[in-house]
Amino acid sequence: MKSKHNILTLFATSFMSFMQLLDASIVNVAIPNLTKDLHVPMNRAEWIVSVYLIMICMLLLFWGRMADQIGYIKIFQTGTIFFTIGSLICAMSPSLYILLFGRIVQGLGASMSMATNIGIIAMIFPMSQRGRAYGINSIIAQLGNISGPGLGGLILSVLSWHWIFIINIPIGIIVYIYGRFMFPKENRRVKEISYDWIGLITYAVAIASFFVSIFMGQDIGFGNRAVILTFIVSLIFWIGFFYAEKHIKSPLINFKIFKISRLTLSLVSALIVFSVGYYANVIMPFYLTDFRSLSTSLTGLIMMAIPFANVIAAPIAGYFTDKYNAASVSIVNLFIYAIPIIFLMQVSKTDSLIVFTFMLLFLGIGNGGFQNNPMIMGYAPQEYQGIAGSLAALFRNLGMGIGVSIATTSLYYGMSLKANKQIAYYPTAHPNWFLSGMHFAYLTALILLVIAIVLVYIIHRIDTVMEKKK
């Protein structure tokens, strides 16, 4: 009975992660519908995606730190409530601004649950079973991230965009009720709670102003004084955050962990690969729905090729990781990832949809085969396992947020180059402008992927040297 209870708890926490990561990506496919229904330009509608990810990135470390003091379950359950309420606000939104408010509430709740689900798994599973439990959690969560556009397309083919938020509500209620009665009892871990308010404020402002400067630049131009000033503000607060964390007794993050070179390189490479993975979420709905004039249901079915391939590739790559090592397996899969990226750099309107779908399968294989969690957790010493897990979640979400920023910025810039004027919307009268922008965007994706390959190769070389020393 205890074993069954643990498995149910694992799936309850994992499925909440699935829904919260799903909400980071499912909105992308609804952007064309939202721009028309809410009467807003494409670049403004992208804030619906971005504000959610920014909130998660801003608060993830803080709630992880609080969970170590207050307890994982209390924060997870509170996060579930906020995420469910935020979903209700989004579902009932009559305007962009109320929808953005709902996304902020969702992001608050998601940051609380994401910061604690790994801790809950560690509480209920013995050390001998944690590896498998973490693996199941990771696969389920990753499926939420990559299946969003496909699932969203299927929902939008029969229902309005409001339903992509409505589906969260019953699931959130069920998970909360289950947790209320079935999660283990947990006492406060410390007598006196310590708050790193300076670290939180400087970090949150640095993150928020960084993303705001990027999206303002897309809207009014990167040479605008307000954009430059916002970026300078971000830089100042980043410097303030690093200084504060080095001199405070209980910091949000202990920077000593970054002295572990393979761990740091693994985190950065994971951020880059998640950024590249998010290009498809941002660009594909416009390519398939607007440029190729496909229905949302067919768009959804085609994009489901990515999570389908991911589910197959992830356990196979995991098997080879156990046999060889994570860095070697990741390099091979990153080269596989490059094949569809190169294809998308030159895709046209006449390319076969069968070939296109086949290339999306390669995207899913490359993404699923990249062993970011085994690398990150494998290179972290036992005393850093907790913080390494939080950093893995943070860099994953940062990657998604940066992916939205770079994908949209490069897409608009590529369209602007073709049009000889600034473009920040889908050019309905000139679809060839969009195609040029898409080609340029995937050129930047290839450059990022090459950087990730170099970083993982360095990790592989360090592994080889360490093995020889043994």
CSV table of C-alpha atoms in Angstrom, one decimal:
chain,number,residue,atom,x,y,z
A,1,MET,CA,0.0,0.0,0.0
A,2,LYS,CA,2.8,2.4,0.9
A,3,SER,CA,4.5,1.7,-2.5
A,4,LYS,CA,1.2,2.4,-4.4
A,5,HIS,CA,0.8,5.5,-2.3
A,6,ASN,CA,4.3,6.7,-3.2
A,7,ILE,CA,3.7,6.1,-6.9
A,8,LEU,CA,0.4,8.0,-6.8
A,9,THR,CA,2.1,10.9,-5.0
A,10,LEU,CA,4.9,10.8,-7.7
A,11,PHE,CA,2.3,11.1,-10.5
A,12,ALA,CA,0.4,13.8,-8.6
A,13,THR,CA,3.5,16.1,-8.3
A,14,SER,CA,4.7,15.1,-11.8
A,15,PHE,CA,1.4,15.8,-13.4
A,16,MET,CA,1.3,19.2,-11.8
A,17,SER,CA,4.7,19.9,-13.4
A,18,PHE,CA,3.3,18.6,-16.7
A,19,MET,CA,0.4,21.0,-16.6
A,20,GLN,CA,2.6,24.0,-15.6
A,21,LEU,CA,5.2,23.3,-18.3
A,22,LEU,CA,2.3,22.6,-20.7
A,23,ASP,CA,1.0,26.1,-20.0
A,24,ALA,CA,4.4,27.6,-20.9
A,25,SER,CA,4.1,26.2,-24.4
A,26,ILE,CA,0.4,25.5,-25.2
A,27,VAL,CA,-0.4,29.2,-25.5
A,28,ASN,CA,2.0,29.6,-28.5
A,29,VAL,CA,-0.4,27.8,-30.9
A,30,ALA,CA,-3.2,30.0,-29.6
A,31,ILE,CA,-1.4,33.3,-30.4
A,32,PRO,CA,-2.9,33.7,-33.9
A,33,ASN,CA,-6.4,33.2,-32.4
A,34,LEU,CA,-5.6,35.6,-29.5
A,35,THR,CA,-4.3,38.3,-31.7
A,36,LYS,CA,-7.6,38.3,-33.7
A,37,ASP,CA,-9.9,37.8,-30.7
A,38,LEU,CA,-8.3,40.4,-28.4
A,39,HIS,CA,-7.4,42.8,-31.3
A,40,VAL,CA,-3.7,43.0,-30.4
A,41,PRO,CA,-0.6,42.8,-32.6
A,42,MET,CA,1.5,39.6,-32.6
A,43,ASN,CA,4.4,41.1,-30.6
A,44,ARG,CA,2.1,42.2,-27.8
A,45,ALA,CA,0.4,38.8,-27.7
A,46,GLU,CA,3.8,37.2,-27.2
A,47,TRP,CA,3.7,38.8,-23.7
A,48,ILE,CA,1.1,36.2,-22.8
A,49,VAL,CA,3.8,33.6,-23.2
A,50,SER,CA,6.7,35.6,-21.8
A,51,VAL,CA,5.1,37.0,-18.6
A,52,TYR,CA,4.4,33.5,-17.3
A,53,LEU,CA,8.0,32.3,-17.9
A,54,ILE,CA,9.4,35.6,-16.4
A,55,MET,CA,7.4,35.1,-13.2
A,56,ILE,CA,8.7,31.5,-12.8
A,57,CYS,CA,12.3,32.6,-13.4
A,58,MET,CA,12.0,35.5,-11.0
A,59,LEU,CA,10.7,33.4,-8.1
A,60,LEU,CA,11.9,29.9,-8.5
A,61,LEU,CA,15.1,30.3,-6.4
A,62,PHE,CA,13.2,32.2,-3.7
A,63,TRP,CA,10.6,29.5,-3.2
A,64,GLY,CA,13.3,26.8,-3.3
A,65,ARG,CA,15.1,28.6,-0.4
A,66,MET,CA,11.8,29.0,1.5
A,67,ALA,CA,10.9,25.3,1.0
A,68,ASP,CA,14.1,24.3,2.8
A,69,GLN,CA,12.9,26.2,5.8
A,70,ILE,CA,9.1,26.1,5.8
A,71,GLY,CA,8.6,22.7,4.1
A,72,TYR,CA,8.1,21.4,0.6
A,73,ILE,CA,4.5,20.3,0.8
A,74,LYS,CA,3.0,23.6,2.2
A,75,ILE,CA,4.5,25.6,-0.6
A,76,PHE,CA,3.6,23.0,-3.3
A,77,GLN,CA,0.0,23.0,-2.2
A,78,THR,CA,-0.2,26.8,-2.0
A,79,GLY,CA,1.4,26.9,-5.5
A,80,THR,CA,-1.3,24.5,-6.8
A,81,ILE,CA,-4.0,26.9,-5.5
A,82,PHE,CA,-2.5,30.0,-7.1
A,83,PHE,CA,-1.9,28.1,-10.4
A,84,THR,CA,-5.6,27.0,-10.5
A,85,ILE,CA,-6.9,30.5,-9.6
A,86,GLY,CA,-4.7,32.0,-12.3
A,87,SER,CA,-6.0,29.5,-14.8
A,88,LEU,CA,-9.6,30.5,-13.9
A,89,ILE,CA,-8.7,34.2,-14.4
A,90,CYS,CA,-7.1,33.5,-17.8
A,91,ALA,CA,-10.1,31.4,-18.9
A,92,MET,CA,-12.5,34.3,-18.1
A,93,SER,CA,-10.4,37.1,-19.5
A,94,PRO,CA,-12.2,39.6,-21.7
A,95,SER,CA,-9.0,41.6,-22.5
A,96,LEU,CA,-5.3,41.3,-22.9
A,97,TYR,CA,-4.5,43.0,-19.6
A,98,ILE,CA,-6.7,40.7,-17.5
A,99,LEU,CA,-5.2,37.7,-19.3
A,100,LEU,CA,-1.7,39.0,-18.5
A,101,PHE,CA,-2.7,39.3,-14.8
A,102,GLY,CA,-4.0,35.7,-14.8
A,103,ARG,CA,-0.7,34.6,-16.3
A,104,ILE,CA,1.2,36.4,-13.5
A,105,VAL,CA,-0.9,34.5,-10.9
A,106,GLN,CA,-0.3,31.3,-12.8
A,107,GLY,CA,3.4,32.0,-12.9
A,108,LEU,CA,3.5,32.6,-9.1
A,109,GLY,CA,1.8,29.3,-8.5
A,110,ALA,CA,4.0,27.4,-11.0
A,111,SER,CA,7.2,28.8,-9.4
A,112,MET,CA,6.1,27.5,-6.0
A,113,SER,CA,5.2,24.0,-7.2
A,114,MET,CA,8.3,23.6,-9.5
A,115,ALA,CA,10.6,24.6,-6.7
A,116,THR,CA,9.3,21.9,-4.4
A,117,ASN,CA,8.2,18.8,-6.4
A,118,ILE,CA,11.7,17.3,-6.5
A,119,GLY,CA,11.9,17.8,-2.7
A,120,ILE,CA,8.6,16.0,-2.2
A,121,ILE,CA,9.9,13.0,-4.3
A,122,ALA,CA,13.0,12.9,-2.1
A,123,MET,CA,10.9,12.8,1.0
A,124,ILE,CA,8.7,9.8,0.0
A,125,PHE,CA,11.2,7.6,-1.9
A,126,PRO,CA,14.3,5.9,-0.4
A,127,MET,CA,17.7,6.6,-2.0
A,128,SER,CA,17.6,3.3,-3.9
A,129,GLN,CA,14.5,4.4,-5.8
A,130,ARG,CA,15.0,8.1,-6.2
A,131,GLY,CA,16.9,7.9,-9.5
A,132,ARG,CA,13.9,6.1,-11.2
A,133,ALA,CA,11.4,8.5,-9.6
A,134,TYR,CA,13.4,11.6,-10.8
A,135,GLY,CA,13.5,10.1,-14.2
A,136,ILE,CA,9.7,9.6,-14.4
A,137,ASN,CA,9.2,13.1,-13.1
A,138,SER,CA,11.6,14.5,-15.7
A,139,ILE,CA,10.0,12.6,-18.6
A,140,ILE,CA,6.4,13.7,-17.6
A,141,ALA,CA,7.5,17.3,-17.1
A,142,GLN,CA,9.4,17.4,-20.4
A,143,LEU,CA,6.3,16.0,-22.2
A,144,GLY,CA,4.4,19.0,-20.9
A,145,ASN,CA,6.9,21.4,-22.4
A,146,ILE,CA,7.1,19.9,-25.9
A,147,SER,CA,3.5,18.7,-26.3
A,148,GLY,CA,1.9,22.1,-25.7
A,149,PRO,CA,1.6,23.3,-29.4
A,150,GLY,CA,0.3,19.9,-30.6
A,151,LEU,CA,-2.2,19.5,-27.8
A,152,GLY,CA,-3.2,23.2,-28.1
A,153,GLY,CA,-3.8,22.8,-31.9
A,154,LEU,CA,-6.1,19.8,-31.2
A,155,ILE,CA,-8.1,21.7,-28.5
A,156,LEU,CA,-8.4,24.8,-30.7
A,157,SER,CA,-9.7,22.8,-33.6
A,158,VAL,CA,-13.0,22.1,-31.7
A,159,LEU,CA,-13.0,24.7,-28.8
A,160,SER,CA,-12.1,28.3,-28.2
A,161,TRP,CA,-8.7,29.4,-26.7
A,162,HIS,CA,-10.3,29.8,-23.3
A,163,TRP,CA,-10.3,26.0,-23.0
A,164,ILE,CA,-6.5,25.7,-22.9
A,165,PHE,CA,-6.8,27.3,-19.5
A,166,ILE,CA,-10.1,25.7,-18.4
A,167,ILE,CA,-8.5,22.2,-18.6
A,168,ASN,CA,-6.1,23.2,-15.7
A,169,ILE,CA,-8.8,23.9,-13.2
A,170,PRO,CA,-10.2,20.4,-12.5
A,171,ILE,CA,-6.7,18.9,-12.5
A,172,GLY,CA,-5.5,21.6,-10.0
A,173,ILE,CA,-8.4,20.9,-7.7
A,174,ILE,CA,-7.9,17.1,-7.9
A,175,VAL,CA,-4.1,17.4,-7.1
A,176,TYR,CA,-4.8,19.8,-4.2
A,177,ILE,CA,-7.4,17.5,-2.7
A,178,TYR,CA,-5.2,14.5,-3.1
A,179,GLY,CA,-2.3,16.3,-1.5
A,180,ARG,CA,-4.5,17.6,1.4
A,181,PHE,CA,-5.3,14.0,2.5
A,182,MET,CA,-2.5,11.9,1.1
A,183,PHE,CA,0.8,13.8,1.2
A,184,PRO,CA,3.0,13.0,4.3
A,185,LYS,CA,2.8,15.3,7.3
A,186,GLU,CA,5.8,17.8,7.4
A,187,ASN,CA,7.0,20.0,10.2
A,188,ARG,CA,8.7,23.3,9.8
A,189,ARG,CA,12.4,22.6,9.2
A,190,VAL,CA,13.8,25.7,11.1
A,191,LYS,CA,12.7,27.7,14.1
A,192,GLU,CA,13.5,31.0,12.6
A,193,ILE,CA,13.0,31.7,8.9
A,194,SER,CA,15.7,33.8,7.2
A,195,TYR,CA,14.9,35.9,4.2
A,196,ASP,CA,17.4,37.0,1.6
A,197,TRP,CA,15.3,40.0,0.5
A,198,ILE,CA,18.2,41.8,-1.1
A,199,GLY,CA,19.1,38.8,-3.2
A,200,LEU,CA,15.4,38.3,-4.2
A,201,ILE,CA,14.8,41.9,-5.1
A,202,THR,CA,18.0,42.4,-7.1
A,203,TYR,CA,17.6,39.1,-8.9
A,204,ALA,CA,13.9,39.6,-9.7
A,205,VAL,CA,14.5,43.1,-11.1
A,206,ALA,CA,17.5,41.9,-13.1
A,207,ILE,CA,15.5,39.1,-14.7
A,208,ALA,CA,12.4,41.2,-15.3
A,209,SER,CA,14.2,44.2,-16.7
A,210,PHE,CA,16.3,42.0,-19.0
A,211,PHE,CA,13.3,40.4,-20.6
A,212,VAL,CA,11.4,43.7,-20.7
A,213,SER,CA,14.3,45.4,-22.6
A,214,ILE,CA,14.2,42.6,-25.2
A,215,PHE,CA,10.5,42.8,-25.8
A,216,MET,CA,10.5,46.6,-25.8
A,217,GLY,CA,13.2,46.4,-28.4
A,218,GLN,CA,11.0,44.2,-30.6
A,219,ASP,CA,8.2,46.8,-30.3
A,220,ILE,CA,10.0,50.1,-30.6
A,221,GLY,CA,13.5,49.3,-31.7
A,222,PHE,CA,16.6,48.3,-29.8
A,223,GLY,CA,18.2,51.7,-30.4
A,224,ASN,CA,15.5,53.5,-28.4
A,225,ARG,CA,16.7,55.2,-25.3
A,226,ALA,CA,14.1,53.5,-23.1
A,227,VAL,CA,15.2,50.1,-24.2
A,228,ILE,CA,18.9,50.9,-23.6
A,229,LEU,CA,18.1,52.4,-20.2
A,230,THR,CA,16.1,49.3,-19.2
A,231,PHE,CA,19.0,47.0,-20.3
A,232,ILE,CA,21.4,49.1,-18.2
A,233,VAL,CA,19.1,48.8,-15.2
A,234,SER,CA,19.2,45.0,-15.7
A,235,LEU,CA,23.0,45.0,-15.8
A,236,ILE,CA,23.2,47.1,-12.6
A,237,PHE,CA,20.9,44.8,-10.7
A,238,TRP,CA,22.8,41.7,-11.9
A,239,ILE,CA,26.0,43.2,-10.5
A,240,GLY,CA,24.2,44.0,-7.3
A,241,PHE,CA,22.8,40.5,-7.1
A,242,PHE,CA,26.2,38.9,-7.5
A,243,TYR,CA,27.8,41.2,-5.0
A,244,ALA,CA,25.0,40.7,-2.4
A,245,GLU,CA,25.0,36.9,-2.7
A,246,LYS,CA,28.8,36.8,-2.0
A,247,HIS,CA,28.5,38.8,1.2
A,248,ILE,CA,25.2,37.5,2.8
A,249,LYS,CA,25.1,34.7,5.4
A,250,SER,CA,22.2,32.8,3.8
A,251,PRO,CA,22.1,33.6,0.1
A,252,LEU,CA,19.5,32.5,-2.4
A,253,ILE,CA,22.3,30.6,-4.2
A,254,ASN,CA,25.8,29.6,-3.2
A,255,PHE,CA,28.0,30.5,-6.1
A,256,LYS,CA,30.6,27.9,-5.1
A,257,ILE,CA,28.6,25.4,-7.1
A,258,PHE,CA,29.6,27.1,-10.3
A,259,LYS,CA,33.3,26.3,-9.6
A,260,ILE,CA,32.4,22.7,-10.7
A,261,SER,CA,33.2,23.2,-14.4
A,262,ARG,CA,31.3,20.3,-15.8
A,263,LEU,CA,28.2,21.2,-13.8
A,264,THR,CA,28.3,24.8,-15.0
A,265,LEU,CA,28.9,23.8,-18.6
A,266,SER,CA,26.0,21.3,-18.3
A,267,LEU,CA,23.7,24.1,-17.0
A,268,VAL,CA,24.6,26.5,-19.8
A,269,SER,CA,24.3,23.9,-22.5
A,270,ALA,CA,20.9,22.9,-21.2
A,271,LEU,CA,19.8,26.5,-21.3
A,272,ILE,CA,20.9,26.8,-24.9
A,273,VAL,CA,19.2,23.6,-26.0
A,274,PHE,CA,15.9,24.5,-24.3
A,275,SER,CA,16.1,27.9,-26.0
A,276,VAL,CA,16.5,26.2,-29.4
A,277,GLY,CA,13.7,23.8,-28.6
A,278,TYR,CA,11.4,26.8,-28.0
A,279,TYR,CA,11.8,28.1,-31.6
A,280,ALA,CA,9.4,25.4,-32.8
A,281,ASN,CA,6.8,26.5,-30.2
A,282,VAL,CA,7.0,30.1,-31.3
A,283,ILE,CA,7.4,29.9,-35.1
A,284,MET,CA,5.7,26.6,-36.2
A,285,PRO,CA,2.1,27.7,-35.4
A,286,PHE,CA,2.5,30.7,-37.7
A,287,TYR,CA,4.2,28.7,-40.4
A,288,LEU,CA,1.6,25.9,-40.5
A,289,THR,CA,-1.6,27.9,-39.6
A,290,ASP,CA,-1.0,31.2,-41.4
A,291,PHE,CA,1.7,30.6,-44.0
A,292,ARG,CA,0.6,27.0,-45.1
A,293,SER,CA,-3.1,27.8,-44.3
A,294,LEU,CA,-3.6,24.5,-42.4
A,295,SER,CA,-6.4,24.0,-39.9
A,296,THR,CA,-5.5,24.1,-36.2
A,297,SER,CA,-6.3,20.4,-35.8
A,298,LEU,CA,-3.9,19.4,-38.6
A,299,THR,CA,-1.3,21.8,-37.2
A,300,GLY,CA,-1.7,20.2,-33.8
A,301,LEU,CA,-1.4,16.7,-35.3
A,302,ILE,CA,1.8,17.6,-37.2
A,303,MET,CA,3.4,19.2,-34.1
A,304,MET,CA,2.6,16.1,-32.0
A,305,ALA,CA,5.4,14.5,-33.9
A,306,ILE,CA,7.9,16.2,-31.6
A,307,PRO,CA,6.6,14.8,-28.2
A,308,PHE,CA,5.9,11.5,-29.9
A,309,ALA,CA,9.6,11.2,-30.9
A,310,ASN,CA,10.7,12.6,-27.6
A,311,VAL,CA,8.9,9.8,-25.6
A,312,ILE,CA,10.6,7.2,-27.7
A,313,ALA,CA,14.1,8.8,-27.7
A,314,ALA,CA,14.3,9.7,-24.0
A,315,PRO,CA,14.4,6.2,-22.5
A,316,ILE,CA,16.6,4.8,-25.3
A,317,ALA,CA,19.1,7.7,-24.7
A,318,GLY,CA,18.8,6.9,-21.0
A,319,TYR,CA,19.8,3.3,-21.6
A,320,PHE,CA,22.9,4.4,-23.6
A,321,THR,CA,23.7,6.9,-20.9
A,322,ASP,CA,23.9,4.1,-18.4
A,323,LYS,CA,26.1,2.1,-20.8
A,324,TYR,CA,28.4,5.0,-21.9
A,325,ASN,CA,28.0,8.5,-20.4
A,326,ALA,CA,25.6,11.4,-20.7
A,327,ALA,CA,28.0,13.8,-22.5
A,328,SER,CA,28.7,11.3,-25.3
A,329,VAL,CA,25.0,10.5,-25.8
A,330,SER,CA,24.2,14.2,-25.8
A,331,ILE,CA,26.7,15.0,-28.5
A,332,VAL,CA,25.3,12.4,-30.8
A,333,ASN,CA,21.7,13.7,-30.3
A,334,LEU,CA,22.7,17.3,-30.8
A,335,PHE,CA,24.1,16.4,-34.2
A,336,ILE,CA,20.8,14.7,-34.9
A,337,TYR,CA,19.1,17.9,-33.7
A,338,ALA,CA,21.1,19.9,-36.3
A,339,ILE,CA,19.5,18.0,-39.3
A,340,PRO,CA,16.0,19.5,-39.0
A,341,ILE,CA,17.4,22.9,-38.0
A,342,ILE,CA,19.3,23.1,-41.3
A,343,PHE,CA,16.2,21.9,-43.1
A,344,LEU,CA,14.1,24.7,-41.5
A,345,MET,CA,16.6,27.3,-42.6
A,346,GLN,CA,15.6,26.7,-46.2
A,347,VAL,CA,12.0,25.3,-45.9
A,348,SER,CA,9.5,26.6,-48.5
A,349,LYS,CA,5.8,26.6,-49.0
A,350,THR,CA,6.0,23.7,-51.5
A,351,ASP,CA,7.9,21.3,-49.3
A,352,SER,CA,6.0,18.1,-48.6
A,353,LEU,CA,4.2,18.0,-45.3
A,354,ILE,CA,5.3,14.4,-44.9
A,355,VAL,CA,8.9,15.4,-45.2
A,356,PHE,CA,8.3,18.4,-42.8
A,357,THR,CA,6.6,16.1,-40.2
A,358,PHE,CA,9.6,13.6,-40.6
A,359,MET,CA,11.9,16.5,-39.8
A,360,LEU,CA,9.9,17.4,-36.7
A,361,LEU,CA,10.4,13.8,-35.6
A,362,PHE,CA,14.1,14.4,-35.8
A,363,LEU,CA,13.6,17.5,-33.6
A,364,GLY,CA,11.9,15.3,-31.0
A,365,ILE,CA,14.7,12.7,-31.1
A,366,GLY,CA,17.4,15.4,-30.7
A,367,ASN,CA,15.6,17.0,-27.9
A,368,GLY,CA,14.6,13.8,-26.1
A,369,GLY,CA,18.1,12.4,-26.4
A,370,PHE,CA,19.9,15.3,-24.9
A,371,GLN,CA,20.7,14.1,-21.4
A,372,ASN,CA,20.7,17.4,-19.5
A,373,ASN,CA,19.4,16.1,-16.1
A,374,PRO,CA,21.9,13.1,-15.9
A,375,MET,CA,24.7,15.6,-16.7
A,376,ILE,CA,23.6,18.2,-14.2
A,377,MET,CA,22.8,15.9,-11.3
A,378,GLY,CA,25.6,13.5,-12.1
A,379,TYR,CA,28.3,16.2,-11.8
A,380,ALA,CA,26.8,17.7,-8.6
A,381,PRO,CA,28.3,16.4,-5.3
A,382,GLN,CA,25.9,15.0,-2.7
A,383,GLU,CA,25.9,18.2,-0.7
A,384,TYR,CA,24.8,20.2,-3.8
A,385,GLN,CA,22.1,17.8,-5.1
A,386,GLY,CA,19.3,20.0,-3.8
A,387,ILE,CA,20.6,23.3,-5.3
A,388,ALA,CA,21.6,21.5,-8.5
A,389,GLY,CA,17.9,20.4,-8.9
A,390,SER,CA,16.7,23.9,-8.4
A,391,LEU,CA,19.3,25.3,-10.9
A,392,ALA,CA,18.3,22.6,-13.4
A,393,ALA,CA,14.6,23.9,-13.2
A,394,LEU,CA,15.8,27.5,-13.3
A,395,PHE,CA,18.0,27.1,-16.4
A,396,ARG,CA,15.3,25.1,-18.1
A,397,ASN,CA,12.8,27.9,-17.6
A,398,LEU,CA,15.4,30.6,-18.4
A,399,GLY,CA,16.0,28.7,-21.6
A,400,MET,CA,12.4,28.7,-22.5
A,401,GLY,CA,12.1,32.5,-21.7
A,402,ILE,CA,15.2,33.3,-23.7
A,403,GLY,CA,14.1,31.0,-26.5
A,404,VAL,CA,10.9,33.1,-26.8
A,405,SER,CA,12.9,36.3,-26.9
A,406,ILE,CA,15.6,35.2,-29.4
A,407,ALA,CA,13.1,33.3,-31.6
A,408,THR,CA,10.7,36.3,-31.9
A,409,THR,CA,13.5,38.9,-32.1
A,410,SER,CA,15.3,37.0,-34.9
A,411,LEU,CA,12.0,36.3,-36.7
A,412,TYR,CA,11.1,40.0,-36.7
A,413,TYR,CA,14.6,41.1,-37.6
A,414,GLY,CA,14.6,38.7,-40.6
A,415,MET,CA,11.2,40.0,-41.7
A,416,SER,CA,12.4,43.6,-41.3
A,417,LEU,CA,15.5,42.9,-43.4
A,418,LYS,CA,13.3,41.5,-46.2
A,419,ALA,CA,10.7,44.3,-46.0
A,420,ASN,CA,13.2,47.2,-45.5
A,421,LYS,CA,11.2,48.4,-42.6
A,422,GLN,CA,10.5,47.3,-39.0
A,423,ILE,CA,8.0,44.4,-38.8
A,424,ALA,CA,6.6,43.1,-35.5
A,425,TYR,CA,3.6,41.2,-36.7
A,426,TYR,CA,2.6,38.5,-39.2
A,427,PRO,CA,2.7,40.2,-42.6
A,428,THR,CA,-0.5,38.8,-44.1
A,429,ALA,CA,-0.1,40.6,-47.4
A,430,HIS,CA,3.5,39.6,-47.8
A,431,PRO,CA,3.9,35.9,-46.6
A,432,ASN,CA,7.4,35.8,-48.2
A,433,TRP,CA,8.6,38.3,-45.6
A,434,PHE,CA,7.6,35.8,-42.9
A,435,LEU,CA,9.4,32.9,-44.7
A,436,SER,CA,12.6,35.1,-44.8
A,437,GLY,CA,12.3,35.8,-41.1
A,438,MET,CA,11.8,32.2,-40.3
A,439,HIS,CA,14.9,31.2,-42.3
A,440,PHE,CA,16.9,33.9,-40.4
A,441,ALA,CA,15.5,32.7,-37.1
A,442,TYR,CA,16.6,29.2,-37.7
A,443,LEU,CA,20.1,30.4,-38.7
A,444,THR,CA,20.4,31.8,-35.2
A,445,ALA,CA,19.1,28.5,-33.8
A,446,LEU,CA,21.9,26.7,-35.7
A,447,ILE,CA,24.5,29.0,-34.3
A,448,LEU,CA,23.2,28.4,-30.7
A,449,LEU,CA,23.2,24.7,-31.3
A,450,VAL,CA,26.8,24.7,-32.5
A,451,ILE,CA,27.7,26.5,-29.2
A,452,ALA,CA,25.9,23.8,-27.2
A,453,ILE,CA,27.8,21.1,-29.1
A,454,VAL,CA,31.1,22.8,-28.3
A,455,LEU,CA,30.2,23.0,-24.6
A,456,VAL,CA,29.1,19.4,-24.4
A,457,TYR,CA,32.3,18.3,-26.3
A,458,ILE,CA,34.4,20.1,-23.6
A,459,ILE,CA,32.5,18.2,-20.9
A,460,HIS,CA,33.2,15.0,-22.8
A,461,ARG,CA,36.9,15.8,-23.0
A,462,ILE,CA,37.0,16.5,-19.2
A,463,ASP,CA,35.2,13.2,-18.6
A,464,THR,CA,37.9,11.4,-20.7
A,465,VAL,CA,40.7,13.1,-18.7
A,466,MET,CA,39.1,12.2,-15.4
A,467,GLU,CA,38.6,8.6,-16.5
A,468,LYS,CA,42.2,8.3,-17.4
A,469,LYS,CA,43.3,9.6,-14.0
A,470,LYS,CA,41.3,6.9,-12.3
